[in-house]
């Protein structure tokens, strides 16, 4: 069933609840992962989607929550900014967020991105926000709050690696959030 979104100039959109994406930095390692469930309305339409990927020869990690076609457009936009600013993820993310907020076509896209390199984690939104979390943990999507809580606790109170924290936290979110599952993909950057 289509619904109208007031900020999208009366464009019909579907309600997508389909994601938990989590990124963690711990002891020089960065890991990002996501569940695999894609849901449209109250129906699961895919269980093993890949919502995280490496960019630019594995130097960057990116994950999305939202409409899939929109996310791929945003990945392409981010890759273009990384070409323009190859060693400056911060600048690439800020420039992408500016374009996303101001470009007539991009501002209609419905997604959030998490982006990471060896030094930074960012949450990027279409409203122009580029947020770098204080505690080196960021999560988005329907199960994001559950994964974030689990990751903060595991990162602070266990000897698990960044990848292990991501996998365990996503499993916890998958047990709680009806829009997430335990088909987990985890990617990492070494120290």
mmCIF file of C-alpha atoms in Angstrom:
data_model
loop_
_atom_site.group_PDB
_atom_site.id
_atom_site.type_symbol
_atom_site.label_atom_id
_atom_site.label_comp_id
_atom_site.label_asym_id
_atom_site.label_seq_id
_atom_site.Cartn_x
_atom_site.Cartn_y
_atom_site.Cartn_z
ATOM 1 C CA UNK A 1 0.000 0.000 0.000
ATOM 2 C CA UNK A 2 1.413 3.380 -0.966
ATOM 3 C CA UNK A 3 1.408 6.300 1.416
ATOM 4 C CA UNK A 4 2.212 9.939 0.864
ATOM 5 C CA UNK A 5 5.273 11.395 2.536
ATOM 6 C CA UNK A 6 4.826 15.128 3.272
ATOM 7 C CA UNK A 7 8.484 15.990 2.633
ATOM 8 C CA UNK A 8 8.611 14.231 -0.729
ATOM 9 C CA UNK A 9 6.318 16.558 -2.720
ATOM 10 C CA UNK A 10 3.463 14.000 -2.713
ATOM 11 C CA UNK A 11 5.544 11.174 -4.161
ATOM 12 C CA UNK A 12 3.995 7.798 -3.271
ATOM 13 C CA UNK A 13 6.398 5.642 -1.297
ATOM 14 C CA UNK A 14 6.265 2.211 0.280
ATOM 15 C CA UNK A 15 6.924 1.766 3.959
ATOM 16 C CA UNK A 16 10.200 -0.151 4.304
ATOM 17 C CA UNK A 17 11.278 -1.675 7.612
ATOM 18 C CA UNK A 18 14.118 -3.927 6.777
ATOM 19 C CA UNK A 19 17.378 -3.253 8.405
ATOM 20 C CA UNK A 20 19.817 -3.234 11.210
ATOM 21 C CA UNK A 21 23.251 -1.860 10.323
ATOM 22 C CA UNK A 22 25.985 -1.524 12.947
ATOM 23 C CA UNK A 23 29.569 -0.234 12.843
ATOM 24 C CA UNK A 24 32.104 -0.530 15.675
ATOM 25 C CA UNK A 25 35.698 0.632 16.132
ATOM 26 C CA UNK A 26 37.697 -1.163 18.805
ATOM 27 C CA UNK A 27 41.439 -1.413 19.382
ATOM 28 C CA UNK A 28 42.391 -0.232 15.901
ATOM 29 C CA UNK A 29 39.875 -2.430 14.094
ATOM 30 C CA UNK A 30 36.688 -1.337 12.364
ATOM 31 C CA UNK A 31 33.813 -3.673 11.552
ATOM 32 C CA UNK A 32 30.434 -3.091 9.967
ATOM 33 C CA UNK A 33 27.605 -5.523 9.567
ATOM 34 C CA UNK A 34 23.940 -5.849 8.775
ATOM 35 C CA UNK A 35 21.128 -8.331 8.930
ATOM 36 C CA UNK A 36 19.706 -9.715 5.696
ATOM 37 C CA UNK A 37 15.963 -9.184 6.009
ATOM 38 C CA UNK A 38 14.002 -7.006 3.592
ATOM 39 C CA UNK A 39 10.399 -6.326 4.533
ATOM 40 C CA UNK A 40 7.642 -4.579 2.618
ATOM 41 C CA UNK A 41 4.698 -3.838 4.854
ATOM 42 C CA UNK A 42 4.141 -6.947 6.945
ATOM 43 C CA UNK A 43 5.760 -9.328 4.450
ATOM 44 C CA UNK A 44 9.343 -10.594 4.420
ATOM 45 C CA UNK A 45 10.434 -10.486 0.775
ATOM 46 C CA UNK A 46 14.119 -11.403 1.168
ATOM 47 C CA UNK A 47 16.141 -12.939 3.980
ATOM 48 C CA UNK A 48 19.751 -12.689 2.795
ATOM 49 C CA UNK A 49 20.199 -9.185 1.356
ATOM 50 C CA UNK A 50 23.644 -7.581 1.524
ATOM 51 C CA UNK A 51 23.314 -4.125 3.040
ATOM 52 C CA UNK A 52 27.011 -3.486 3.682
ATOM 53 C CA UNK A 53 29.824 -3.226 1.168
ATOM 54 C CA UNK A 54 33.409 -2.191 0.751
ATOM 55 C CA UNK A 55 34.270 0.823 -1.384
ATOM 56 C CA UNK A 56 37.440 2.008 -3.110
ATOM 57 C CA UNK A 57 39.523 -1.170 -3.004
ATOM 58 C CA UNK A 58 38.389 -2.102 0.488
ATOM 59 C CA UNK A 59 39.553 1.126 2.165
ATOM 60 C CA UNK A 60 36.020 2.139 3.189
ATOM 61 C CA UNK A 61 32.940 0.377 4.524
ATOM 62 C CA UNK A 62 29.387 1.541 3.883
ATOM 63 C CA UNK A 63 25.977 0.284 4.911
ATOM 64 C CA UNK A 64 22.445 1.498 4.300
ATOM 65 C CA UNK A 65 18.989 1.495 5.777
ATOM 66 C CA UNK A 66 16.086 2.423 3.558
ATOM 67 C CA UNK A 67 14.919 1.941 0.021
ATOM 68 C CA UNK A 68 17.375 -0.254 -1.899
ATOM 69 C CA UNK A 69 17.414 1.692 -5.166
ATOM 70 C CA UNK A 70 17.958 4.897 -3.203
ATOM 71 C CA UNK A 71 20.834 3.323 -1.306
ATOM 72 C CA UNK A 72 22.596 2.266 -4.507
ATOM 73 C CA UNK A 73 22.268 5.800 -5.851
ATOM 74 C CA UNK A 74 23.777 7.107 -2.615
ATOM 75 C CA UNK A 75 26.635 4.570 -2.759
ATOM 76 C CA UNK A 76 27.441 5.822 -6.275
ATOM 77 C CA UNK A 77 27.314 9.426 -5.079
ATOM 78 C CA UNK A 78 29.605 8.600 -2.164
ATOM 79 C CA UNK A 79 32.059 6.787 -4.438
ATOM 80 C CA UNK A 80 32.192 9.865 -6.691
ATOM 81 C CA UNK A 81 32.988 12.029 -3.661
ATOM 82 C CA UNK A 82 35.674 9.554 -2.583
ATOM 83 C CA UNK A 83 37.209 9.902 -6.056
ATOM 84 C CA UNK A 84 37.202 13.654 -5.598
ATOM 85 C CA UNK A 85 38.595 13.508 -2.029
ATOM 86 C CA UNK A 86 40.410 10.125 -1.963
ATOM 87 C CA UNK A 87 42.176 10.466 1.377
ATOM 88 C CA UNK A 88 39.613 12.570 3.219
ATOM 89 C CA UNK A 89 36.498 10.622 4.216
ATOM 90 C CA UNK A 90 35.250 13.505 6.344
ATOM 91 C CA UNK A 91 35.264 15.915 3.411
ATOM 92 C CA UNK A 92 33.727 13.346 1.074
ATOM 93 C CA UNK A 93 30.869 12.709 3.526
ATOM 94 C CA UNK A 94 30.220 16.414 4.123
ATOM 95 C CA UNK A 95 30.187 17.150 0.378
ATOM 96 C CA UNK A 96 27.880 14.195 -0.228
ATOM 97 C CA UNK A 97 25.494 15.339 2.516
ATOM 98 C CA UNK A 98 25.397 18.828 0.997
ATOM 99 C CA UNK A 99 24.514 17.398 -2.407
ATOM 100 C CA UNK A 100 21.968 15.028 -0.870
ATOM 101 C CA UNK A 101 20.230 17.885 0.916
ATOM 102 C CA UNK A 102 20.252 20.361 -1.968
ATOM 103 C CA UNK A 103 20.079 18.354 -5.215
ATOM 104 C CA UNK A 104 16.507 18.110 -6.501
ATOM 105 C CA UNK A 105 16.733 14.391 -7.336
ATOM 106 C CA UNK A 106 18.921 13.269 -4.419
ATOM 107 C CA UNK A 107 16.853 14.983 -1.732
ATOM 108 C CA UNK A 108 13.947 12.676 -2.586
ATOM 109 C CA UNK A 109 15.976 9.591 -1.659
ATOM 110 C CA UNK A 110 14.851 7.732 1.431
ATOM 111 C CA UNK A 111 17.815 6.115 3.198
ATOM 112 C CA UNK A 112 20.493 6.536 5.848
ATOM 113 C CA UNK A 113 24.141 5.591 5.417
ATOM 114 C CA UNK A 114 26.834 4.483 7.819
ATOM 115 C CA UNK A 115 30.343 4.998 6.443
ATOM 116 C CA UNK A 116 33.701 4.079 7.971
ATOM 117 C CA UNK A 117 37.410 4.056 7.291
ATOM 118 C CA UNK A 118 40.313 3.198 9.572
ATOM 119 C CA UNK A 119 39.926 6.491 11.464
ATOM 120 C CA UNK A 120 36.272 7.563 11.286
ATOM 121 C CA UNK A 121 32.689 6.341 11.609
ATOM 122 C CA UNK A 122 29.902 8.524 10.205
ATOM 123 C CA UNK A 123 26.132 8.499 10.048
ATOM 124 C CA UNK A 124 24.924 10.446 6.993
ATOM 125 C CA UNK A 125 21.345 11.574 6.426
ATOM 126 C CA UNK A 126 19.517 13.372 3.667
ATOM 127 C CA UNK A 127 18.816 16.306 5.965
ATOM 128 C CA UNK A 128 22.485 17.304 5.709
ATOM 129 C CA UNK A 129 23.599 15.646 8.933
ATOM 130 C CA UNK A 130 27.028 14.037 9.116
ATOM 131 C CA UNK A 131 27.419 12.656 12.625
ATOM 132 C CA UNK A 132 30.544 11.063 14.078
ATOM 133 C CA UNK A 133 29.613 9.219 17.285
ATOM 134 C CA UNK A 134 31.638 9.886 20.430
ATOM 135 C CA UNK A 135 31.830 6.242 21.488
ATOM 136 C CA UNK A 136 32.927 4.688 18.157
ATOM 137 C CA UNK A 137 29.660 2.788 17.744
ATOM 138 C CA UNK A 138 26.871 3.701 15.307
ATOM 139 C CA UNK A 139 23.693 1.864 14.295
ATOM 140 C CA UNK A 140 20.747 2.572 12.011
ATOM 141 C CA UNK A 141 17.533 0.903 10.952
ATOM 142 C CA UNK A 142 14.597 -0.731 12.640
ATOM 143 C CA UNK A 143 16.790 -2.788 14.961
ATOM 144 C CA UNK A 144 19.437 -0.094 15.346
ATOM 145 C CA UNK A 145 18.625 0.815 18.945
ATOM 146 C CA UNK A 146 18.880 -2.821 20.040
ATOM 147 C CA UNK A 147 22.174 -3.365 18.207
ATOM 148 C CA UNK A 148 23.571 -0.090 19.521
ATOM 149 C CA UNK A 149 22.789 -0.969 23.147
ATOM 150 C CA UNK A 150 24.276 -4.436 22.798
ATOM 151 C CA UNK A 151 27.387 -3.151 21.016
ATOM 152 C CA UNK A 152 28.063 -0.462 23.603
ATOM 153 C CA UNK A 153 27.884 -3.025 26.394
ATOM 154 C CA UNK A 154 29.961 -5.666 24.597
ATOM 155 C CA UNK A 155 32.577 -3.163 23.424
ATOM 156 C CA UNK A 156 33.062 -1.822 26.945
ATOM 157 C CA UNK A 157 32.764 -5.016 28.960
ATOM 158 C CA UNK A 158 34.179 -7.855 26.889
ATOM 159 C CA UNK A 159 37.359 -8.904 25.145
ATOM 160 C CA UNK A 160 35.524 -9.457 21.846
ATOM 161 C CA UNK A 161 37.045 -7.997 18.684
ATOM 162 C CA UNK A 162 35.201 -5.329 16.684
ATOM 163 C CA UNK A 163 33.899 -7.995 14.263
ATOM 164 C CA UNK A 164 32.748 -10.211 17.119
ATOM 165 C CA UNK A 165 30.970 -7.284 18.803
ATOM 166 C CA UNK A 166 29.161 -6.482 15.552
ATOM 167 C CA UNK A 167 28.118 -10.092 14.922
ATOM 168 C CA UNK A 168 26.907 -10.677 18.511
ATOM 169 C CA UNK A 169 25.068 -7.356 18.668
ATOM 170 C CA UNK A 170 23.312 -7.943 15.343
ATOM 171 C CA UNK A 171 22.278 -11.414 16.523
ATOM 172 C CA UNK A 172 20.726 -9.853 19.625
ATOM 173 C CA UNK A 173 18.895 -7.262 17.512
ATOM 174 C CA UNK A 174 17.696 -10.042 15.195
ATOM 175 C CA UNK A 175 16.167 -11.855 18.151
ATOM 176 C CA UNK A 176 14.261 -8.738 19.262
ATOM 177 C CA UNK A 177 13.342 -6.695 16.174
ATOM 178 C CA UNK A 178 10.683 -8.224 13.911
ATOM 179 C CA UNK A 179 12.141 -6.313 10.922
ATOM 180 C CA UNK A 180 15.614 -7.847 11.360
ATOM 181 C CA UNK A 181 16.913 -11.391 11.175
ATOM 182 C CA UNK A 182 20.040 -13.364 12.006
ATOM 183 C CA UNK A 183 21.352 -13.700 8.413
ATOM 184 C CA UNK A 184 24.312 -11.478 9.223
ATOM 185 C CA UNK A 185 27.047 -10.095 6.983
ATOM 186 C CA UNK A 186 30.107 -8.565 8.681
ATOM 187 C CA UNK A 187 32.940 -6.756 6.902
ATOM 188 C CA UNK A 188 36.038 -5.374 8.573
ATOM 189 C CA UNK A 189 39.058 -3.159 8.121
ATOM 190 C CA UNK A 190 42.272 -4.313 9.790
ATOM 191 C CA UNK A 191 44.446 -2.253 12.090
#
